Amino acid sequence: MKKTKQTFNDGDVIFHEGGPSDMAYEIVSGNVAISKKGDDGPIHLATLGKDEIFGEMGVLDQGTRSATAKAVGSITVNAITRKEFLAELQAKPEMALSILSKMAQRLRSTDEKLAHGSSGGDINAAHMLQPLPAGDHDKATGAPVASKGFWSGLLNLSSGPATEIIEIRIAPFAGEDGKAHTRRVVHALEKRKGVRVRALKQPLLVDPDADPRDQEAALQTGARKALAQAGADLLIWGEAPMPGLTLRLRFIPFATWNDTPPGSFGPQTILPLPVEFDGLFAEFLHATALAATVPKTEGKAATLLRDLPLALDAAREALDNLQGDLTSREKGWIFVCFANALTTVAVQRGDIELYRKAAGAYRRCLDAITEDEASYEWAMIRKNLGAVLQAIAERSGDETTLGEAADNYRSALRVLTVADHGLEWAAVQNRLGEVLFRLDFASGDIEMLKHSLSAFQAALQIFTRAKTPMRWADAMNNLAQVTQVLGEQLKNVEALEKAAQACRVVLEVRTKSKTPVLWAATQNNLGSALFLLGKMTKNMAHLQGAAEAFSLSGSFYQSRGMEKMAAVTEKNLRHVNQLLASTQPKGA
């Protein structure tokens, strides 16, 4: 197979998202960063290294590029033309089948990173995490491994992703004892499997007299700049407020979620530790740091999947040894960190029992952190508890738990306001709408459906197509589903027309090239709305539109091996065709 060597300098774009797909690439040396456009700027999907392949998806489907590839440092790649690439596949058809399977996994991973599905139960990266295969453990500690060949790299013939080191940086503490505090935090994390920790040379300065919002903005900006320069994943920033008995640590990841999932560490999440914390609290710090890390690559996600559960087990003992120097509120903060970490593990494993334990941990947090004393922190606990209960209800079908989730979302909305916490307020409104929609299915209460509609409309006050397109599309798709059900129950043609139109505008954002799985789901929703319209009005055009939408989504699901969804869509299409046959004028 003919290959053409090409070189790129640091920051050079190899191809742009939306550009033509005429080449696949094999990395000879250096690294390539893959990213997609997100609501708040580019979303980092992966960093690829030697012998890995990228750009093959567009070459196979002849669509536009679904992501941007950029050189990290000086790199050399082999460029492979579509003709050469396909010729090799035709010579080895079993490889083509494997590639299609791998592509389906990548598509689902990317879709979930960009926007959570309507269930709202799992975080974006959950489905890309795979168990670490036997024999790969040394990769996490930097031990040399054999280089993969071209086809093994393309097809990922190993039984799972190799692990990658989690890079952690510690911002130097300020003050007279700052060096000692910094050394203690570094010492607590160094020499741990899968982690490399370093102290930054320069502190991140935050003006103590500035407005809290300005302080937060300065800290976030400085932290991300430092992480970018170091190529690191997580920065830990801390202070020792008077009287100097405790350290208060905050965790700032380089990568970000497009939507804050349950268990995520927000900018206000604090881990307080005694100034001279011992081994138990070092274990707790390790678990918290891992849980706060947002993985940039599948390899880093594999490291977290392997190490976080073990770290969390080692950290539990610290909860039984909270020292007297910690205030009641500080102990509550520690339980918040534990609950977040436990939720992250529950999401990794999809384990309902772990979700139940996480719910218990969040309830324990509410014993120490009250709405009157710390309203924002209390509201975020309620939000996370609601999300965990929602995940439990979706797995168990328990209506009571679903109602508890709604109650917690409503409690959070007593504190979160559209003026002061716009994005968080809208996110809770969207999740509340999802829960109320499910409760309507369980109870048949049309008033519940109307409240669900109001919640989605509220979320859309903040989630706009211009500023937050993926979140807007998620909420608008939810709105379309509720409007469709209302239209069916009320026999209202106008409502069904609005549902169909909402699906059409969502499809302008959820395109097949950018988010194919979400595109197919919305096509399915459009088909349902048009089917109901056609059934109600006997309009052939609506029925034909429904058949087209179901055909598009069904073909996609079949091509990706998504058998359950393909079967549902095929059943829907049969209903449409039967109605078309009975509606067709005689002799036509």
Coordinates of C-alpha atoms in Angstrom, one line a residue:
M1 CA 0.0 0.0 0.0
K2 CA 1.4 3.3 -1.1
K3 CA 2.0 6.0 1.7
T4 CA 3.2 9.5 1.3
K5 CA 5.2 11.1 4.2
Q6 CA 4.1 14.5 5.4
T7 CA 5.4 16.7 8.2
F8 CA 3.6 19.3 10.3
N9 CA 4.8 21.8 12.9
D10 CA 3.2 22.4 16.3
G11 CA -0.3 23.8 16.0
D12 CA -0.6 23.0 12.3
V13 CA -4.1 21.9 11.3
I14 CA -4.0 18.6 9.4
F15 CA -7.7 18.8 8.5
H16 CA -10.6 20.9 9.7
E17 CA -14.0 19.7 10.9
G18 CA -16.4 20.1 8.0
G19 CA -13.6 19.8 5.4
P20 CA -13.2 17.2 2.6
S21 CA -12.3 13.6 3.5
D22 CA -9.7 12.5 0.9
M23 CA -6.9 10.9 3.0
A24 CA -6.4 8.7 6.0
Y25 CA -3.3 9.2 8.1
E26 CA -0.9 7.0 10.1
I27 CA 1.3 8.7 12.7
V28 CA 5.0 8.0 12.2
S29 CA 6.2 10.2 15.1
G30 CA 4.7 12.9 17.4
N31 CA 1.1 13.4 18.6
V32 CA -2.1 14.6 17.0
A33 CA -5.0 16.2 19.0
I34 CA -8.5 15.4 17.8
S35 CA -11.3 17.9 18.7
K36 CA -14.8 18.9 17.8
K37 CA -16.7 22.2 18.1
G38 CA -18.6 22.6 21.4
D39 CA -20.8 25.2 23.1
D40 CA -17.9 26.7 25.0
G41 CA -15.1 26.2 22.4
P42 CA -13.3 23.1 21.1
I43 CA -14.0 19.8 22.9
H44 CA -10.8 17.6 23.1
L45 CA -11.7 14.1 22.1
A46 CA -8.4 12.3 22.0
T47 CA -4.6 12.6 21.7
L48 CA -3.2 10.0 19.3
G49 CA 0.4 8.8 19.1
K50 CA 2.8 6.8 17.1
D51 CA 1.3 4.1 14.7
E52 CA -2.3 5.3 15.4
I53 CA -4.7 6.0 12.5
F54 CA -7.0 9.0 12.1
G55 CA -9.2 10.3 9.3
E56 CA -10.4 6.9 8.2
M57 CA -14.0 7.5 9.0
G58 CA -14.5 10.3 6.4
V59 CA -12.5 8.3 3.8
L60 CA -14.9 5.4 4.2
D61 CA -18.2 7.3 4.2
Q62 CA -17.0 10.1 1.8
G63 CA -18.6 12.6 4.2
T64 CA -17.1 15.8 5.5
R65 CA -14.6 15.6 8.4
S66 CA -16.4 15.1 11.7
A67 CA -13.5 16.6 13.8
T68 CA -10.4 18.7 13.6
A69 CA -6.9 17.1 13.7
K70 CA -4.0 19.3 14.9
A71 CA -0.3 18.6 15.3
V72 CA 1.0 18.6 18.9
G73 CA 4.7 19.5 18.5
S74 CA 6.5 18.5 15.3
I75 CA 5.0 15.4 13.7
T76 CA 5.4 13.1 10.7
V77 CA 2.5 11.2 9.2
N78 CA 1.9 8.8 6.4
A79 CA -0.9 10.0 4.1
I80 CA -3.0 7.3 2.5
T81 CA -5.3 8.0 -0.4
R82 CA -8.9 6.8 -0.4
K83 CA -8.1 4.5 -3.4
E84 CA -5.2 2.8 -1.6
F85 CA -7.1 2.6 1.6
L86 CA -10.1 0.9 0.1
A87 CA -8.0 -1.4 -2.0
E88 CA -6.4 -2.8 1.2
L89 CA -9.9 -3.3 2.7
Q90 CA -11.2 -5.0 -0.3
A91 CA -8.3 -7.4 -0.2
K92 CA -9.1 -8.2 3.5
P93 CA -12.9 -8.0 4.0
E94 CA -12.8 -9.3 7.5
M95 CA -10.9 -6.1 8.4
A96 CA -13.6 -3.9 6.8
L97 CA -16.2 -5.5 9.2
S98 CA -14.0 -4.9 12.2
I99 CA -13.5 -1.2 11.1
L100 CA -17.3 -0.7 10.9
S101 CA -17.6 -2.1 14.4
K102 CA -14.9 0.1 15.7
M103 CA -16.4 3.2 14.0
A104 CA -19.7 2.5 15.7
Q105 CA -18.0 2.6 19.1
R106 CA -16.2 5.8 18.3
L107 CA -19.4 7.5 17.0
R108 CA -21.3 6.6 20.2
S109 CA -18.4 7.8 22.4
T110 CA -18.2 11.2 20.5
D111 CA -21.9 11.7 20.6
E112 CA -22.0 11.2 24.4
K113 CA -19.1 13.6 24.9
L114 CA -21.0 16.3 23.1
A115 CA -24.4 16.0 24.7
H116 CA -26.1 13.6 27.2
G117 CA -29.0 11.7 25.9
S118 CA -32.6 12.3 26.9
S119 CA -32.3 9.9 29.8
G120 CA -29.8 12.1 31.6
G121 CA -28.7 9.2 33.7
D122 CA -25.1 8.7 32.6
I123 CA -22.2 11.0 32.0
N124 CA -20.9 11.7 28.5
A125 CA -17.7 9.6 28.6
A126 CA -19.2 6.5 30.3
H127 CA -19.5 4.4 27.2
M128 CA -16.0 4.9 26.0
L129 CA -14.5 3.4 29.1
Q130 CA -13.4 -0.2 28.6
P131 CA -11.7 -2.6 31.1
L132 CA -7.9 -2.6 30.9
P133 CA -6.7 -5.8 29.2
A134 CA -4.4 -8.2 31.0
G135 CA -0.8 -7.5 30.3
D136 CA -1.3 -3.7 29.7
H137 CA -0.8 -2.6 33.3
D138 CA 2.8 -1.5 32.7
K139 CA 1.7 1.0 30.2
A140 CA 0.2 3.2 32.9
T141 CA 3.6 3.5 34.6
G142 CA 5.5 4.4 31.5
A143 CA 7.1 1.0 30.9
P144 CA 8.0 0.5 27.2
V145 CA 5.6 -1.5 25.1
A146 CA 5.8 -3.0 21.6
S147 CA 4.8 -0.6 18.8
K148 CA 1.5 -1.6 17.1
G149 CA 1.6 -2.1 13.4
F150 CA -0.6 -0.3 10.8
W151 CA -3.6 -2.6 10.8
S152 CA -3.5 -3.5 14.5
G153 CA -3.6 0.2 15.2
L154 CA -6.4 0.9 12.8
L155 CA -8.5 -2.0 14.1
N156 CA -7.5 -1.7 17.7
L157 CA -6.8 -5.4 17.8
S158 CA -5.8 -5.3 21.5
S159 CA -8.6 -6.3 23.8
G160 CA -9.0 -2.8 25.2
P161 CA -7.4 0.7 25.3
A162 CA -3.9 1.1 26.7
T163 CA -3.7 3.2 29.8
E164 CA -2.1 6.6 29.9
I165 CA -0.5 8.6 32.7
I166 CA -2.7 11.1 34.5
E167 CA -0.7 14.3 34.7
I168 CA -1.4 16.4 37.9
R169 CA 0.1 19.8 38.7
I170 CA 0.1 21.5 42.1
A171 CA -0.1 25.3 42.2
P172 CA 2.4 26.5 45.0
F173 CA 0.6 27.7 48.1
A174 CA 1.1 31.3 49.1
G175 CA 2.2 32.5 52.6
E176 CA 4.9 31.7 55.1
D177 CA 4.2 27.9 55.2
G178 CA 3.4 27.7 51.5
K179 CA 6.4 25.6 50.5
A180 CA 5.6 23.0 53.3
H181 CA 2.0 22.8 52.2
T182 CA 2.9 22.3 48.6
R183 CA 5.5 19.6 49.4
R184 CA 2.9 17.8 51.5
V185 CA 0.3 17.7 48.7
V186 CA 2.9 16.6 46.2
H187 CA 4.2 13.9 48.5
A188 CA 0.7 12.5 49.0
L189 CA 0.2 11.9 45.3
E190 CA 3.7 11.0 44.1
K191 CA 4.8 7.4 43.3
R192 CA 1.2 6.3 42.7
K193 CA 0.3 4.1 39.9
G194 CA -1.0 5.8 36.8
V195 CA -0.3 9.3 38.1
R196 CA 2.6 11.8 37.6
V197 CA 2.6 14.8 39.9
R198 CA 4.7 18.0 39.7
A199 CA 4.6 21.4 41.5
L200 CA 4.4 24.4 39.2
K201 CA 7.3 26.9 39.5
Q202 CA 5.0 29.9 39.8
P203 CA 1.9 30.3 42.0
L204 CA -1.5 31.2 40.6
L205 CA -2.2 34.6 42.1
V206 CA -5.7 35.5 43.1
D207 CA -6.6 39.0 44.5
P208 CA -8.1 38.3 47.9
D209 CA -9.9 41.7 47.8
A210 CA -11.5 41.2 44.3
D211 CA -15.1 40.3 43.7
P212 CA -15.6 36.5 44.1
R213 CA -16.6 36.2 40.4
D214 CA -13.5 38.0 39.3
Q215 CA -11.4 35.8 41.6
E216 CA -13.0 32.7 40.1
A217 CA -12.5 33.9 36.5
A218 CA -8.8 34.7 37.2
L219 CA -8.2 31.3 38.8
Q220 CA -9.9 29.4 36.0
T221 CA -8.0 31.3 33.3
G222 CA -4.6 31.0 35.0
A223 CA -5.2 27.3 35.8
R224 CA -6.1 26.4 32.2
K225 CA -3.1 28.3 30.8
A226 CA -0.8 26.5 33.2
L227 CA -2.3 23.1 32.3
A228 CA -2.0 23.8 28.6
Q229 CA 1.7 24.8 29.0
A230 CA 2.4 21.6 31.0
G231 CA 0.3 19.3 28.9
A232 CA -1.4 18.2 32.1
D233 CA -4.8 16.9 33.0
L234 CA -5.6 18.4 36.4
L235 CA -4.5 21.3 38.5
I236 CA -4.9 21.4 42.3
W237 CA -5.0 24.9 43.8
G238 CA -5.2 25.5 47.5
E239 CA -5.0 28.0 50.4
A240 CA -4.7 27.8 54.2
P241 CA -7.2 30.4 55.5
M242 CA -6.9 31.7 59.0
P243 CA -6.4 30.4 61.7
G244 CA -4.3 28.1 59.4
L245 CA -5.6 24.7 60.7
T246 CA -6.8 23.4 57.4
L247 CA -5.9 23.3 53.7
R248 CA -8.7 24.0 51.3
L249 CA -8.1 22.4 47.9
R250 CA -9.9 22.9 44.6
F251 CA -9.6 20.8 41.5
I252 CA -9.5 22.3 38.0
P253 CA -9.4 19.8 35.0
F254 CA -8.0 20.8 31.6
A255 CA -10.8 19.1 29.7
T256 CA -14.4 19.9 30.4
W257 CA -17.7 18.2 29.9
N258 CA -20.2 19.7 27.5
D259 CA -22.8 19.2 30.2
T260 CA -22.0 18.8 33.9
P261 CA -22.8 15.2 34.7
P262 CA -23.7 13.8 38.1
G263 CA -20.6 13.5 40.3
S264 CA -18.7 16.2 38.5
F265 CA -16.5 18.6 40.5
G266 CA -17.7 22.2 39.9
P267 CA -15.6 25.3 40.4
Q268 CA -16.9 25.7 44.0
T269 CA -16.1 22.1 45.1
I270 CA -13.6 22.2 48.0
L271 CA -11.7 19.4 49.7
P272 CA -10.6 20.5 53.2
L273 CA -7.7 18.6 54.8
P274 CA -5.9 19.1 58.2
V275 CA -2.7 21.1 57.6
E276 CA -0.6 18.1 58.7
F277 CA -2.9 15.4 57.1
D278 CA -1.8 11.8 57.5
G279 CA -1.8 8.7 55.3
L280 CA -5.5 8.2 55.4
F281 CA -6.2 11.7 54.1
A282 CA -3.5 11.2 51.5
E283 CA -5.5 8.2 50.2
F284 CA -8.6 10.4 50.2
L285 CA -6.8 13.2 48.2
H286 CA -5.7 10.6 45.7
A287 CA -9.3 9.3 45.1
T288 CA -10.6 12.9 44.9
A289 CA -8.0 13.9 42.4
L290 CA -8.8 10.9 40.1
A291 CA -12.5 11.6 40.4
A292 CA -12.1 15.2 39.5
T293 CA -10.1 14.5 36.3
V294 CA -12.0 14.7 33.0
P295 CA -10.2 12.2 30.7
K296 CA -8.9 13.7 27.4
T297 CA -8.3 10.3 25.8
E298 CA -9.5 6.7 26.0
G299 CA -6.2 5.8 27.5
K300 CA -6.7 8.2 30.4
A301 CA -10.3 7.1 30.8
A302 CA -9.0 3.5 31.0
T303 CA -6.5 4.6 33.8
L304 CA -9.4 6.1 35.8
L305 CA -11.5 3.1 35.2
R306 CA -8.8 0.9 36.6
D307 CA -7.5 3.0 39.5
L308 CA -10.4 5.1 40.8
P309 CA -12.4 2.2 42.4
L310 CA -9.3 0.9 44.2
A311 CA -8.4 4.5 45.4
L312 CA -12.0 5.0 46.6
D313 CA -11.9 1.8 48.7
A314 CA -8.6 3.0 50.3
A315 CA -10.2 6.4 51.0
R316 CA -13.2 5.2 52.9
E317 CA -11.4 4.8 56.2
A318 CA -10.7 8.5 56.3
L319 CA -14.4 9.2 56.7
D320 CA -14.3 7.4 60.0
N321 CA -11.4 9.4 61.2
L322 CA -12.4 13.0 60.6
Q323 CA -10.4 15.1 63.0
G324 CA -11.7 17.6 65.5
D325 CA -9.9 20.5 63.8
L326 CA -12.4 20.3 60.9
T327 CA -15.7 22.2 61.3
S328 CA -19.1 20.6 60.6
R329 CA -19.3 22.3 57.3
E330 CA -15.8 21.2 56.3
K331 CA -16.7 17.6 57.1
G332 CA -19.7 18.1 54.9
W333 CA -17.4 19.2 52.0
I334 CA -15.4 16.0 52.5
F335 CA -18.5 13.9 52.2
V336 CA -19.4 15.8 49.0
C337 CA -16.1 14.8 47.5
F338 CA -16.7 11.2 48.5
A339 CA -20.2 11.2 47.1
N340 CA -18.9 12.7 43.8
A341 CA -16.2 10.1 43.5
L342 CA -18.7 7.3 44.3
T343 CA -21.1 8.6 41.7
T344 CA -18.3 8.6 39.1
V345 CA -17.5 5.0 39.8
A346 CA -21.2 4.1 39.6
V347 CA -21.4 5.8 36.2
Q348 CA -18.3 3.9 35.0
R349 CA -19.8 0.6 36.0
G350 CA -23.5 1.3 35.4
D351 CA -24.1 -0.4 38.8
I352 CA -27.4 0.4 40.4
E353 CA -26.2 -0.6 43.9
L354 CA -23.3 1.9 43.6
Y355 CA -25.8 4.6 42.6
R356 CA -27.8 3.7 45.7
K357 CA -24.7 4.1 47.9
A358 CA -24.0 7.4 46.2
A359 CA -27.5 8.6 47.0
G360 CA -26.9 7.7 50.6
A361 CA -23.7 9.7 50.6
Y362 CA -25.3 12.8 49.2
R363 CA -28.1 12.5 51.8
R364 CA -25.4 12.4 54.5
C365 CA -23.9 15.6 53.0
L366 CA -27.3 17.3 53.6
D367 CA -26.9 16.6 57.3
A368 CA -23.9 18.9 57.5
I369 CA -24.6 21.5 54.7
T370 CA -27.9 23.3 55.1
E371 CA -29.8 25.6 52.8
D372 CA -29.6 28.5 55.3
E373 CA -25.9 28.4 55.9
A374 CA -24.6 27.4 52.4
S375 CA -27.4 27.7 49.9
Y376 CA -25.4 27.3 46.7
E377 CA -23.5 24.2 47.9
W378 CA -26.8 22.8 49.2
A379 CA -28.4 23.3 45.8
M380 CA -25.6 21.5 44.0
I381 CA -25.9 18.6 46.4
R382 CA -29.7 18.5 45.6
K383 CA -28.9 18.6 41.9
N384 CA -26.5 15.7 42.1
L385 CA -28.8 13.7 44.3
G386 CA -31.6 14.2 41.8
A387 CA -29.4 13.0 39.0
V388 CA -28.4 9.9 40.9
L389 CA -32.0 9.1 41.9
Q390 CA -33.0 9.6 38.2
A391 CA -30.4 7.1 37.1
I392 CA -31.6 4.6 39.8
A393 CA -35.2 5.1 38.6
E394 CA -34.4 4.6 35.0
R395 CA -32.7 1.2 35.8
S396 CA -35.3 0.0 38.3
G397 CA -38.5 1.5 36.9
D398 CA -39.4 2.7 40.4
E399 CA -41.9 5.6 40.2
T400 CA -41.3 6.6 43.8
T401 CA -37.6 7.1 43.2
L402 CA -38.4 9.1 40.1
G403 CA -40.6 11.4 42.2
E404 CA -37.8 11.9 44.7
A405 CA -35.5 12.9 41.9
A406 CA -38.1 15.6 40.8
D407 CA -38.4 16.8 44.4
N408 CA -34.6 17.3 44.6
Y409 CA -34.5 19.2 41.3
R410 CA -37.3 21.4 42.5
S411 CA -35.3 22.0 45.8
A412 CA -32.2 23.0 43.8
L413 CA -34.3 25.5 41.8
R414 CA -35.3 27.3 45.0
V415 CA -31.7 28.5 45.1
L416 CA -30.4 28.4 41.5
T417 CA -31.7 31.4 39.6
V418 CA -31.8 32.3 35.9
A419 CA -30.0 35.6 36.7
D420 CA -27.1 34.3 38.9
H421 CA -26.7 30.6 37.8
G422 CA -28.1 30.6 34.3
L423 CA -26.5 27.4 32.8
E424 CA -26.9 25.4 36.0
W425 CA -30.5 26.6 36.4
A426 CA -31.3 25.6 32.8
A427 CA -29.6 22.2 33.2
V428 CA -31.7 21.4 36.2
Q429 CA -34.9 22.5 34.4
N430 CA -34.0 20.2 31.5
R431 CA -33.5 17.2 33.9
L432 CA -36.7 18.1 35.7
G433 CA -38.5 18.0 32.4
E434 CA -37.1 14.6 31.7
V435 CA -38.2 13.2 35.0
L436 CA -41.7 14.7 34.8
F437 CA -42.1 13.3 31.2
R438 CA -41.3 9.8 32.6
L439 CA -43.7 10.3 35.5
D440 CA -46.5 11.1 33.0
F441 CA -45.8 7.8 31.3
A442 CA -46.1 6.0 34.6
S443 CA -49.2 7.8 35.8
G444 CA -51.0 9.1 32.7
D445 CA -51.3 12.5 34.4
I446 CA -51.6 15.1 31.6
E447 CA -50.9 17.9 34.1
M448 CA -47.5 16.3 34.7
L449 CA -46.9 16.4 31.0
K450 CA -47.7 20.1 30.9
H451 CA -45.2 20.8 33.7
S452 CA -42.6 18.9 31.8
L453 CA -43.3 21.1 28.8
S454 CA -42.9 24.2 30.9
A455 CA -39.5 22.9 32.3
F456 CA -38.1 22.4 28.8
Q457 CA -39.4 25.8 27.7
A458 CA -37.6 27.3 30.7
A459 CA -34.3 25.6 29.8
L460 CA -34.6 27.0 26.3
Q461 CA -34.5 30.5 27.8
I462 CA -30.8 29.9 28.5
F463 CA -29.8 27.2 26.0
T464 CA -29.8 29.0 22.7
R465 CA -28.9 27.7 19.3
A466 CA -26.3 30.5 18.9
K467 CA -24.4 30.1 22.2
T468 CA -25.1 26.5 23.3
P469 CA -26.2 24.6 20.2
M470 CA -25.8 21.0 21.6
R471 CA -27.6 21.8 24.9
W472 CA -30.3 23.7 22.9
A473 CA -30.8 20.7 20.6
D474 CA -31.1 18.3 23.6
A475 CA -33.7 20.5 25.3
M476 CA -35.5 21.2 22.0
N477 CA -35.6 17.4 21.2
N478 CA -37.1 16.8 24.6
L479 CA -39.7 19.6 23.9
A480 CA -40.6 17.9 20.6
Q481 CA -41.2 14.6 22.4
V482 CA -43.5 16.1 25.0
T483 CA -45.4 18.2 22.4
Q484 CA -45.9 15.0 20.3
V485 CA -47.4 13.1 23.3
L486 CA -49.6 16.1 24.2
G487 CA -50.8 16.3 20.6
E488 CA -51.6 12.7 20.5
Q489 CA -53.5 12.7 23.8
L490 CA -55.4 15.9 23.0
K491 CA -55.9 15.0 19.3
N492 CA -54.4 18.3 18.5
V493 CA -53.0 18.7 14.9
E494 CA -51.3 22.0 15.7
A495 CA -49.3 20.4 18.5
L496 CA -48.1 17.6 16.3
E497 CA -47.1 20.0 13.6
K498 CA -45.0 21.9 16.2
A499 CA -43.4 18.7 17.3
A500 CA -42.4 17.8 13.8
Q501 CA -41.1 21.3 13.1
A502 CA -39.1 21.2 16.4
C503 CA -37.5 17.9 15.2
R504 CA -36.6 19.5 11.9
V505 CA -34.7 22.4 13.5
V506 CA -32.9 20.0 15.8
L507 CA -31.7 18.1 12.8
E508 CA -30.0 21.3 11.6
V509 CA -27.7 21.0 14.6
R510 CA -27.7 17.2 15.2
T511 CA -26.4 16.4 11.7
K512 CA -25.4 13.0 10.5
S513 CA -21.8 14.1 10.0
K514 CA -21.3 15.6 13.4
T515 CA -23.5 13.6 15.8
P516 CA -24.9 10.6 13.9
V517 CA -26.4 8.7 16.8
L518 CA -28.3 11.7 18.0
W519 CA -29.2 12.5 14.4
A520 CA -30.8 9.0 14.0
A521 CA -32.7 9.4 17.3
T522 CA -34.2 12.7 16.2
Q523 CA -35.1 11.2 12.8
N524 CA -37.0 8.5 14.7
N525 CA -38.8 11.2 16.7
L526 CA -39.6 13.1 13.5
G527 CA -41.0 9.9 12.0
S528 CA -43.3 9.4 15.0
A529 CA -44.7 12.9 14.9
L530 CA -45.3 12.7 11.1
F531 CA -46.9 9.3 11.5
L532 CA -49.4 10.6 14.1
L533 CA -50.1 13.6 11.9
G534 CA -50.7 11.4 8.9
K535 CA -52.9 9.1 10.9
M536 CA -55.0 12.0 12.2
T537 CA -55.3 14.0 9.0
K538 CA -55.0 11.2 6.4
N539 CA -52.4 13.3 4.7
M540 CA -50.2 11.2 2.4
A541 CA -47.3 13.7 2.5
H542 CA -47.0 13.3 6.3
L543 CA -47.0 9.5 6.0
Q544 CA -44.5 9.6 3.3
G545 CA -42.3 11.9 5.4
A546 CA -42.6 9.5 8.3
A547 CA -41.6 6.6 6.1
E548 CA -38.5 8.5 4.9
A549 CA -37.5 9.5 8.5
F550 CA -37.9 5.9 9.8
S551 CA -36.0 4.6 6.8
L552 CA -33.1 6.9 7.4
S553 CA -32.8 6.1 11.1
G554 CA -33.3 2.4 10.5
S555 CA -30.6 2.2 7.9
F556 CA -28.2 4.0 10.2
Y557 CA -28.9 1.7 13.1
Q558 CA -28.5 -1.4 10.9
S559 CA -25.2 -0.2 9.5
R560 CA -23.9 0.4 13.0
G561 CA -25.0 -2.9 14.4
M562 CA -27.5 -1.3 16.8
E563 CA -29.9 -4.2 16.6
K564 CA -32.5 -3.1 19.3
M565 CA -33.0 0.4 17.8
A566 CA -33.0 -1.1 14.3
A567 CA -35.8 -3.5 15.3
V568 CA -37.9 -0.7 16.9
T569 CA -37.5 1.5 13.8
E570 CA -38.4 -1.4 11.5
K571 CA -41.6 -2.0 13.4
N572 CA -42.5 1.7 13.2
L573 CA -41.8 1.7 9.4
R574 CA -44.2 -1.3 9.0
H575 CA -47.0 0.6 10.7
V576 CA -46.4 3.5 8.4
N577 CA -46.4 1.4 5.3
Q578 CA -49.6 -0.4 6.4
L579 CA -51.4 3.0 6.9
L580 CA -50.0 4.2 3.6
A581 CA -51.5 1.1 1.9
S582 CA -54.9 1.6 3.5
T583 CA -54.9 5.3 2.8
Q584 CA -53.8 5.0 -0.9
P585 CA -56.8 5.8 -3.2
K586 CA -58.1 2.8 -5.0
G587 CA -56.6 2.3 -8.4
A588 CA -53.7 4.7 -7.7

